[in-house]
Amino acid sequence: MKKQIIALSLGLMSVITFAQKKELRTAEKAIKKQQFNEALSAINSVTGMLADMDAKYKSKYYFLKGQALAGKSNYEGAAEAFNDLMSYEKEIGKNRYSKEAQPMLNDLVQKVSNLAINLYNKDKNYKEAAKQFYLTYKLSPKDTAFLYNAAVSASLAKDYDTSLEYYKELKNVGYTGIETQYLATNKASGEVENLGSKSNRDAMVKLGQYTNPTSKVSESKEAEIVKNIGYIYVNQGKTEEAITALKEARKSNPKDINLLLNEAQMYIKLKQMDKFGALMKEAVELDPTNPTLFFNLGVVNANENKEDEAIKYYKKAIELDPNYGDAYMNLAVAMLSKEKEIVEEMNKNLSNFKKYDELQEKQKELYRKALPFLEKADEISRSEDTVRTLLNIYDTLQMEDKANPLREVYKKMRSGN
């Protein structure tokens, strides 16, 4: 009796195996004819038998399923099938279809990533670009840069919930964005280009198409990710969550100047300038040779009507960077802010000619002191503001030799020519 049961079981297994083989062969033929619906129908008919499927048929099942889904432009499903295939064959120690599947998977990744890049760069369709970047990441989870691109794109599309989800996922997978760039100079264009890999760069240099091979390690994006999470919370009106996110990040690395500056920028968005100023002072202690930090302290003090303090910080910024145009401009503006008191006094003494003349001379002396800084700001970076302010001062000081040529410049700037 036992022998009969065994024989019956073996016979049943033979029928099942035959059915699997037949359906997979049908799917294979349909794929060759690009009849992907028929292929999927045949593949789906044996899906319920997967648990007991013979190893060689199981590998073929995943391989054919990946091709059929790719043919239907179901790239995520196709990539999942190809990845299942590779994992399974690695598990059983037999490589039947993985070598064939890998270039197919690479091709899917390339198609979707190119679509995402075009949507981002050409079409400026950030919402759809975010979807495609995220799909590229799902197709190739080791390429976490695509997840970062998805987060940035979703944020630009103002889809803050999705962007926040992606940024949190980046934190969970430990993404830093640090990578080695293999650079060389293109002989034809003279431009420095990132050639992707060391082997590719070295080959291009050897062929004589590129020169000056160098390598560069990019900076970590961890601080930027935390900052962006904070900004998203601000845009969502979640102030406390924003501050908490940045403070928690700083606890883990209190001497990271970028994290500190990101928290400071957050307080600007929240219009909490007192806290911004306090963090700027802390930043100066961490990075005492950074002119931008002193410039920002100048702005904070100027906004609080502490002109003398502002002037001190602007001068320090200029000392550290003699070509800091904005610092020269702001320094002059801070100095000229004292003019308001003088003008008020002049208006009170319109009939007291002696007093009025003294105040007017005081006003001119203030202009003379601010003038060199304005001229330097205009020299470094000319704008309507610098030209207009200079014209006012030249006219007040009756410096017609300088005012007249500048008047023509200002006229052209105003007309857009």
CSV table of C-alpha atoms in Angstrom, one decimal:
chain,number,residue,atom,x,y,z
A,1,MET,CA,0.0,0.0,0.0
A,2,LYS,CA,2.8,2.4,0.9
A,3,LYS,CA,4.5,1.7,-2.4
A,4,GLN,CA,1.4,2.6,-4.3
A,5,ILE,CA,1.0,5.9,-2.4
A,6,ILE,CA,4.6,6.8,-3.1
A,7,ALA,CA,4.2,5.9,-6.8
A,8,LEU,CA,1.0,8.1,-6.9
A,9,SER,CA,2.9,11.0,-5.3
A,10,LEU,CA,5.8,10.7,-7.8
A,11,GLY,CA,3.3,10.6,-10.6
A,12,LEU,CA,1.6,13.8,-9.3
A,13,MET,CA,5.0,15.6,-9.0
A,14,SER,CA,5.8,14.6,-12.6
A,15,VAL,CA,2.5,16.1,-13.8
A,16,ILE,CA,3.2,19.3,-11.8
A,17,THR,CA,6.7,19.6,-13.1
A,18,PHE,CA,5.5,19.1,-16.6
A,19,ALA,CA,2.9,21.8,-16.2
A,20,GLN,CA,5.5,24.2,-14.9
A,21,LYS,CA,7.9,23.5,-17.7
A,22,LYS,CA,5.1,23.9,-20.3
A,23,GLU,CA,3.9,27.2,-19.0
A,24,LEU,CA,7.4,28.6,-18.7
A,25,ARG,CA,8.2,27.5,-22.3
A,26,THR,CA,5.0,29.3,-23.4
A,27,ALA,CA,6.1,32.4,-21.5
A,28,GLU,CA,9.5,32.3,-23.1
A,29,LYS,CA,8.1,32.0,-26.6
A,30,ALA,CA,5.7,34.9,-25.9
A,31,ILE,CA,8.5,37.1,-24.7
A,32,LYS,CA,10.4,36.5,-27.9
A,33,LYS,CA,7.4,37.6,-29.9
A,34,GLN,CA,7.0,40.6,-27.5
A,35,GLN,CA,3.6,39.3,-26.4
A,36,PHE,CA,4.1,40.3,-22.8
A,37,ASN,CA,0.5,39.9,-21.7
A,38,GLU,CA,0.4,36.3,-22.8
A,39,ALA,CA,3.8,35.8,-21.2
A,40,LEU,CA,2.6,37.2,-17.8
A,41,SER,CA,-0.5,35.1,-18.0
A,42,ALA,CA,1.6,31.9,-18.4
A,43,ILE,CA,4.0,33.0,-15.6
A,44,ASN,CA,1.2,33.8,-13.2
A,45,SER,CA,-0.4,30.4,-13.8
A,46,VAL,CA,2.5,28.7,-12.0
A,47,THR,CA,3.1,31.4,-9.3
A,48,GLY,CA,1.2,29.3,-6.8
A,49,MET,CA,3.6,26.4,-7.4
A,50,LEU,CA,6.7,28.5,-6.6
A,51,ALA,CA,7.3,27.1,-3.1
A,52,ASP,CA,7.7,23.6,-4.4
A,53,MET,CA,9.2,24.4,-7.8
A,54,ASP,CA,12.4,22.7,-8.9
A,55,ALA,CA,15.4,25.0,-8.6
A,56,LYS,CA,16.1,25.3,-12.4
A,57,TYR,CA,12.5,26.2,-13.1
A,58,LYS,CA,12.4,28.6,-10.2
A,59,SER,CA,15.4,30.5,-11.6
A,60,LYS,CA,13.8,30.6,-15.0
A,61,TYR,CA,10.5,31.8,-13.5
A,62,TYR,CA,12.1,34.9,-12.0
A,63,PHE,CA,14.1,35.5,-15.1
A,64,LEU,CA,11.1,35.3,-17.5
A,65,LYS,CA,8.9,37.3,-15.0
A,66,GLY,CA,11.5,40.1,-15.0
A,67,GLN,CA,11.6,40.3,-18.8
A,68,ALA,CA,7.8,40.2,-19.1
A,69,LEU,CA,7.3,43.0,-16.6
A,70,ALA,CA,10.0,45.1,-18.2
A,71,GLY,CA,8.2,44.6,-21.5
A,72,LYS,CA,5.1,46.0,-19.9
A,73,SER,CA,7.2,49.0,-18.5
A,74,ASN,CA,6.6,47.7,-15.0
A,75,TYR,CA,10.2,48.6,-14.1
A,76,GLU,CA,9.8,48.2,-10.4
A,77,GLY,CA,8.2,44.7,-10.7
A,78,ALA,CA,10.8,43.7,-13.2
A,79,ALA,CA,13.7,44.8,-11.0
A,80,GLU,CA,12.2,43.0,-8.0
A,81,ALA,CA,12.0,39.8,-10.1
A,82,PHE,CA,15.6,40.2,-11.3
A,83,ASN,CA,16.8,40.9,-7.8
A,84,ASP,CA,14.9,37.8,-6.5
A,85,LEU,CA,16.6,35.8,-9.2
A,86,MET,CA,20.1,36.9,-8.2
A,87,SER,CA,19.4,36.4,-4.5
A,88,TYR,CA,18.0,32.9,-5.1
A,89,GLU,CA,20.8,31.8,-7.3
A,90,LYS,CA,23.3,33.1,-4.8
A,91,GLU,CA,21.5,31.2,-2.1
A,92,ILE,CA,21.6,27.9,-4.0
A,93,GLY,CA,25.1,28.5,-5.4
A,94,LYS,CA,24.1,28.0,-9.1
A,95,ASN,CA,24.3,30.8,-11.6
A,96,ARG,CA,21.9,29.9,-14.4
A,97,TYR,CA,20.4,33.3,-15.4
A,98,SER,CA,22.0,36.0,-13.2
A,99,LYS,CA,24.7,36.9,-15.7
A,100,GLU,CA,22.0,37.5,-18.4
A,101,ALA,CA,19.7,39.3,-16.0
A,102,GLN,CA,22.3,41.8,-14.7
A,103,PRO,CA,22.7,43.9,-17.9
A,104,MET,CA,18.9,43.8,-18.3
A,105,LEU,CA,18.5,45.2,-14.8
A,106,ASN,CA,21.3,47.8,-15.5
A,107,ASP,CA,19.4,48.8,-18.6
A,108,LEU,CA,16.2,49.4,-16.6
A,109,VAL,CA,18.1,51.5,-14.1
A,110,GLN,CA,19.6,53.6,-16.9
A,111,LYS,CA,16.2,54.1,-18.6
A,112,VAL,CA,14.5,55.3,-15.5
A,113,SER,CA,17.4,57.5,-14.3
A,114,ASN,CA,17.6,59.2,-17.7
A,115,LEU,CA,13.9,59.8,-17.6
A,116,ALA,CA,14.2,61.3,-14.1
A,117,ILE,CA,17.2,63.5,-15.1
A,118,ASN,CA,15.3,64.9,-18.1
A,119,LEU,CA,12.2,65.6,-16.1
A,120,TYR,CA,14.4,67.5,-13.6
A,121,ASN,CA,16.7,69.4,-15.9
A,122,LYS,CA,14.7,69.9,-19.1
A,123,ASP,CA,11.1,69.8,-18.1
A,124,LYS,CA,11.5,71.2,-14.5
A,125,ASN,CA,8.7,68.7,-13.6
A,126,TYR,CA,10.0,68.1,-10.1
A,127,LYS,CA,7.1,66.1,-8.8
A,128,GLU,CA,7.4,63.5,-11.6
A,129,ALA,CA,11.2,63.6,-11.4
A,130,ALA,CA,10.9,62.7,-7.7
A,131,LYS,CA,8.8,59.6,-8.5
A,132,GLN,CA,11.3,58.5,-11.1
A,133,PHE,CA,14.4,59.1,-9.0
A,134,TYR,CA,12.8,57.1,-6.2
A,135,LEU,CA,11.9,54.3,-8.6
A,136,THR,CA,15.5,54.3,-9.8
A,137,TYR,CA,16.6,53.9,-6.2
A,138,LYS,CA,14.1,51.0,-5.7
A,139,LEU,CA,15.5,49.4,-8.8
A,140,SER,CA,19.0,49.7,-7.5
A,141,PRO,CA,19.0,50.2,-3.7
A,142,LYS,CA,22.8,50.4,-3.5
A,143,ASP,CA,22.6,53.7,-5.5
A,144,THR,CA,21.4,55.8,-2.6
A,145,ALA,CA,22.2,59.1,-4.4
A,146,PHE,CA,19.0,58.5,-6.4
A,147,LEU,CA,17.0,58.6,-3.1
A,148,TYR,CA,18.7,61.9,-2.3
A,149,ASN,CA,17.8,63.3,-5.7
A,150,ALA,CA,14.2,62.1,-5.1
A,151,ALA,CA,14.1,64.0,-1.8
A,152,VAL,CA,15.4,67.2,-3.3
A,153,SER,CA,13.0,67.0,-6.3
A,154,ALA,CA,10.0,66.4,-4.0
A,155,SER,CA,11.0,69.4,-2.0
A,156,LEU,CA,11.2,71.6,-5.1
A,157,ALA,CA,7.8,70.4,-6.1
A,158,LYS,CA,6.6,71.5,-2.6
A,159,ASP,CA,5.5,68.0,-1.9
A,160,TYR,CA,6.9,68.3,1.6
A,161,ASP,CA,5.4,65.1,3.0
A,162,THR,CA,7.0,63.0,0.4
A,163,SER,CA,10.3,64.8,0.6
A,164,LEU,CA,10.4,64.4,4.4
A,165,GLU,CA,9.7,60.7,4.0
A,166,TYR,CA,12.7,60.4,1.6
A,167,TYR,CA,15.0,62.4,3.8
A,168,LYS,CA,14.1,60.3,6.8
A,169,GLU,CA,14.8,57.2,4.7
A,170,LEU,CA,18.2,58.7,3.8
A,171,LYS,CA,19.0,59.0,7.5
A,172,ASN,CA,17.9,55.5,8.2
A,173,VAL,CA,20.1,54.0,5.5
A,174,GLY,CA,23.1,56.1,6.8
A,175,TYR,CA,23.5,58.1,3.6
A,176,THR,CA,26.4,60.6,3.7
A,177,GLY,CA,26.8,61.5,0.0
A,178,ILE,CA,30.6,61.2,0.4
A,179,GLU,CA,32.1,59.9,-2.8
A,180,THR,CA,35.3,59.9,-4.7
A,181,GLN,CA,35.2,61.8,-8.0
A,182,TYR,CA,37.7,60.8,-10.6
A,183,LEU,CA,38.5,64.0,-12.5
A,184,ALA,CA,40.5,64.8,-15.6
A,185,THR,CA,40.7,67.7,-18.1
A,186,ASN,CA,39.0,67.3,-21.5
A,187,LYS,CA,41.6,68.2,-24.1
A,188,ALA,CA,39.0,69.3,-26.6
A,189,SER,CA,37.0,71.6,-24.3
A,190,GLY,CA,39.5,72.4,-21.5
A,191,GLU,CA,36.8,71.5,-19.0
A,192,VAL,CA,37.4,69.4,-15.9
A,193,GLU,CA,35.0,66.4,-16.0
A,194,ASN,CA,34.1,63.7,-13.6
A,195,LEU,CA,34.7,60.4,-15.5
A,196,GLY,CA,32.9,58.2,-13.0
A,197,SER,CA,35.5,55.6,-12.1
A,198,LYS,CA,39.2,55.4,-11.7
A,199,SER,CA,39.5,52.7,-14.4
A,200,ASN,CA,37.5,54.8,-16.9
A,201,ARG,CA,39.4,58.0,-16.1
A,202,ASP,CA,42.8,56.2,-16.4
A,203,ALA,CA,41.7,54.7,-19.8
A,204,MET,CA,40.7,58.0,-21.2
A,205,VAL,CA,43.9,59.6,-20.1
A,206,LYS,CA,45.9,56.8,-21.7
A,207,LEU,CA,44.0,57.3,-24.9
A,208,GLY,CA,45.2,60.9,-24.9
A,209,GLN,CA,41.7,62.4,-24.7
A,210,TYR,CA,42.1,63.7,-21.2
A,211,THR,CA,45.0,65.1,-19.1
A,212,ASN,CA,45.7,66.1,-15.5
A,213,PRO,CA,44.0,63.1,-13.7
A,214,THR,CA,43.1,64.0,-10.1
A,215,SER,CA,40.8,62.6,-7.4
A,216,LYS,CA,38.5,64.6,-5.1
A,217,VAL,CA,36.4,63.4,-2.2
A,218,SER,CA,33.1,65.2,-1.9
A,219,GLU,CA,31.8,66.7,1.3
A,220,SER,CA,29.3,64.9,3.5
A,221,LYS,CA,25.6,65.8,2.9
A,222,GLU,CA,24.5,64.8,6.4
A,223,ALA,CA,24.3,68.4,7.7
A,224,GLU,CA,22.4,69.4,4.5
A,225,ILE,CA,19.9,66.6,5.0
A,226,VAL,CA,19.2,67.6,8.6
A,227,LYS,CA,18.9,71.3,7.5
A,228,ASN,CA,16.4,70.3,4.7
A,229,ILE,CA,14.3,68.3,7.2
A,230,GLY,CA,14.2,71.4,9.4
A,231,TYR,CA,13.2,73.6,6.5
A,232,ILE,CA,10.4,71.2,5.6
A,233,TYR,CA,9.1,71.3,9.1
A,234,VAL,CA,9.1,75.1,8.9
A,235,ASN,CA,7.2,75.1,5.7
A,236,GLN,CA,4.7,72.8,7.3
A,237,GLY,CA,4.3,75.2,10.2
A,238,LYS,CA,5.9,72.6,12.6
A,239,THR,CA,8.4,75.0,14.3
A,240,GLU,CA,9.1,72.9,17.3
A,241,GLU,CA,9.9,69.8,15.2
A,242,ALA,CA,12.2,71.9,13.0
A,243,ILE,CA,14.2,73.2,16.0
A,244,THR,CA,14.3,69.7,17.6
A,245,ALA,CA,15.6,68.1,14.4
A,246,LEU,CA,18.6,70.5,14.2
A,247,LYS,CA,19.3,70.5,17.9
A,248,GLU,CA,19.4,66.7,17.9
A,249,ALA,CA,21.8,66.7,15.0
A,250,ARG,CA,24.1,69.2,16.7
A,251,LYS,CA,24.2,67.1,19.9
A,252,SER,CA,25.8,64.3,18.0
A,253,ASN,CA,28.4,66.6,16.5
A,254,PRO,CA,28.5,70.0,18.4
A,255,LYS,CA,31.6,71.2,16.6
A,256,ASP,CA,30.2,70.8,13.1
A,257,ILE,CA,30.1,74.4,11.8
A,258,ASN,CA,27.7,73.5,9.0
A,259,LEU,CA,25.1,72.1,11.5
A,260,LEU,CA,25.5,75.2,13.6
A,261,LEU,CA,25.0,77.5,10.6
A,262,ASN,CA,22.0,75.5,9.5
A,263,GLU,CA,20.4,76.0,12.9
A,264,ALA,CA,21.2,79.7,12.7
A,265,GLN,CA,19.6,79.9,9.3
A,266,MET,CA,16.5,78.3,10.7
A,267,TYR,CA,16.2,81.1,13.2
A,268,ILE,CA,16.3,83.6,10.3
A,269,LYS,CA,13.4,81.8,8.7
A,270,LEU,CA,11.6,82.0,12.1
A,271,LYS,CA,12.6,85.7,12.5
A,272,GLN,CA,14.2,85.0,15.8
A,273,MET,CA,17.3,87.2,15.3
A,274,ASP,CA,18.4,87.1,18.9
A,275,LYS,CA,19.0,83.4,18.7
A,276,PHE,CA,20.6,83.7,15.3
A,277,GLY,CA,23.0,86.3,16.7
A,278,ALA,CA,23.9,84.0,19.7
A,279,LEU,CA,24.7,81.1,17.3
A,280,MET,CA,26.8,83.4,15.1
A,281,LYS,CA,28.9,84.2,18.1
A,282,GLU,CA,29.3,80.5,18.8
A,283,ALA,CA,30.2,80.0,15.2
A,284,VAL,CA,32.9,82.7,15.3
A,285,GLU,CA,34.5,80.8,18.2
A,286,LEU,CA,34.6,77.6,16.2
A,287,ASP,CA,35.8,79.3,13.0
A,288,PRO,CA,37.4,82.6,13.8
A,289,THR,CA,38.9,83.2,10.3
A,290,ASN,CA,35.5,83.0,8.4
A,291,PRO,CA,34.6,86.5,7.1
A,292,THR,CA,31.0,85.5,6.5
A,293,LEU,CA,30.4,84.8,10.2
A,294,PHE,CA,31.5,88.3,11.1
A,295,PHE,CA,29.5,89.8,8.3
A,296,ASN,CA,26.4,88.0,9.6
A,297,LEU,CA,27.1,89.4,13.1
A,298,GLY,CA,27.3,92.8,11.6
A,299,VAL,CA,23.9,92.3,10.0
A,300,VAL,CA,22.4,91.1,13.3
A,301,ASN,CA,23.7,94.2,15.2
A,302,ALA,CA,22.6,96.6,12.4
A,303,ASN,CA,19.1,95.2,12.6
A,304,GLU,CA,19.1,95.8,16.3
A,305,ASN,CA,20.3,99.4,15.7
A,306,LYS,CA,23.7,98.7,17.3
A,307,GLU,CA,25.6,100.5,14.6
A,308,ASP,CA,29.0,100.7,16.4
A,309,GLU,CA,29.0,96.9,16.9
A,310,ALA,CA,27.9,96.4,13.3
A,311,ILE,CA,30.7,98.5,12.0
A,312,LYS,CA,33.2,96.6,14.1
A,313,TYR,CA,32.1,93.2,12.7
A,314,TYR,CA,32.0,94.5,9.1
A,315,LYS,CA,35.5,95.8,9.5
A,316,LYS,CA,36.6,92.4,10.8
A,317,ALA,CA,35.0,90.7,7.8
A,318,ILE,CA,36.9,93.0,5.4
A,319,GLU,CA,40.1,92.4,7.3
A,320,LEU,CA,39.7,88.7,6.7
A,321,ASP,CA,38.5,89.2,3.1
A,322,PRO,CA,39.6,92.5,1.5
A,323,ASN,CA,37.4,91.8,-1.5
A,324,TYR,CA,34.2,91.3,0.4
A,325,GLY,CA,32.0,93.7,-1.5
A,326,ASP,CA,28.8,93.3,0.6
A,327,ALA,CA,30.8,94.0,3.8
A,328,TYR,CA,32.1,97.3,2.3
A,329,MET,CA,28.6,98.3,1.3
A,330,ASN,CA,27.0,97.4,4.7
A,331,LEU,CA,29.8,99.1,6.5
A,332,ALA,CA,29.1,102.3,4.6
A,333,VAL,CA,25.4,102.0,5.3
A,334,ALA,CA,26.0,101.4,9.0
A,335,MET,CA,28.2,104.6,9.1
A,336,LEU,CA,25.6,106.6,7.2
A,337,SER,CA,22.8,105.5,9.6
A,338,LYS,CA,24.0,108.1,12.0
A,339,GLU,CA,22.9,110.7,9.4
A,340,LYS,CA,19.3,110.5,10.6
A,341,GLU,CA,20.1,112.2,13.9
A,342,ILE,CA,22.0,114.9,12.1
A,343,VAL,CA,19.2,115.6,9.6
A,344,GLU,CA,16.6,115.8,12.4
A,345,GLU,CA,18.8,118.4,14.2
A,346,MET,CA,19.2,120.3,10.9
A,347,ASN,CA,15.4,120.5,10.5
A,348,LYS,CA,15.1,121.9,14.0
A,349,ASN,CA,17.6,124.6,13.3
A,350,LEU,CA,16.4,125.9,9.9
A,351,SER,CA,16.5,129.5,11.2
A,352,ASN,CA,19.7,129.1,13.2
A,353,PHE,CA,22.1,129.5,10.3
A,354,LYS,CA,25.3,129.0,12.3
A,355,LYS,CA,24.0,125.8,13.9
A,356,TYR,CA,22.6,124.6,10.6
A,357,ASP,CA,25.9,125.1,8.8
A,358,GLU,CA,27.8,123.2,11.6
A,359,LEU,CA,25.4,120.3,11.3
A,360,GLN,CA,25.7,120.3,7.5
A,361,GLU,CA,29.4,120.2,7.7
A,362,LYS,CA,29.1,117.3,10.2
A,363,GLN,CA,26.9,115.5,7.6
A,364,LYS,CA,29.4,116.0,4.9
A,365,GLU,CA,32.2,114.7,7.1
A,366,LEU,CA,30.2,111.6,7.7
A,367,TYR,CA,29.8,111.2,3.9
A,368,ARG,CA,33.6,111.7,3.5
A,369,LYS,CA,34.3,108.9,6.0
A,370,ALA,CA,31.8,106.5,4.3
A,371,LEU,CA,32.8,107.3,0.8
A,372,PRO,CA,35.9,105.2,0.4
A,373,PHE,CA,34.0,102.1,1.5
A,374,LEU,CA,31.2,102.8,-0.9
A,375,GLU,CA,33.6,103.3,-3.7
A,376,LYS,CA,35.3,100.0,-2.9
A,377,ALA,CA,32.0,98.2,-2.8
A,378,ASP,CA,31.2,99.7,-6.3
A,379,GLU,CA,34.6,98.7,-7.6
A,380,ILE,CA,34.1,95.1,-6.4
A,381,SER,CA,30.5,94.6,-7.4
A,382,ARG,CA,28.7,97.5,-9.1
A,383,SER,CA,24.9,97.6,-8.7
A,384,GLU,CA,22.1,100.2,-8.8
A,385,ASP,CA,22.4,100.6,-5.1
A,386,THR,CA,26.1,101.3,-5.1
A,387,VAL,CA,25.8,103.8,-8.0
A,388,ARG,CA,22.7,105.6,-6.6
A,389,THR,CA,24.3,106.0,-3.2
A,390,LEU,CA,27.5,107.2,-4.6
A,391,LEU,CA,25.7,109.7,-6.8
A,392,ASN,CA,23.9,111.1,-3.7
A,393,ILE,CA,27.1,111.6,-1.9
A,394,TYR,CA,29.0,113.0,-4.8
A,395,ASP,CA,26.2,115.6,-5.3
A,396,THR,CA,26.1,116.5,-1.6
A,397,LEU,CA,29.9,116.9,-1.6
A,398,GLN,CA,29.7,118.8,-4.9
A,399,MET,CA,32.1,116.4,-6.5
A,400,GLU,CA,30.8,117.0,-10.1
A,401,ASP,CA,33.9,115.5,-11.7
A,402,LYS,CA,32.9,112.1,-10.3
A,403,ALA,CA,29.1,112.6,-10.3
A,404,ASN,CA,28.7,113.5,-14.0
A,405,PRO,CA,30.2,110.3,-15.5
A,406,LEU,CA,28.3,108.2,-13.0
A,407,ARG,CA,25.0,109.8,-13.9
A,408,GLU,CA,25.3,108.3,-17.4
A,409,VAL,CA,26.1,104.9,-15.9
A,410,TYR,CA,23.0,105.1,-13.6
A,411,LYS,CA,20.8,106.2,-16.4
A,412,LYS,CA,21.8,103.2,-18.5
A,413,MET,CA,21.3,100.8,-15.5
A,414,ARG,CA,17.8,102.2,-14.9
A,415,SER,CA,16.8,101.8,-18.6
A,416,GLY,CA,18.2,98.2,-18.7
A,417,ASN,CA,20.7,98.9,-21.4
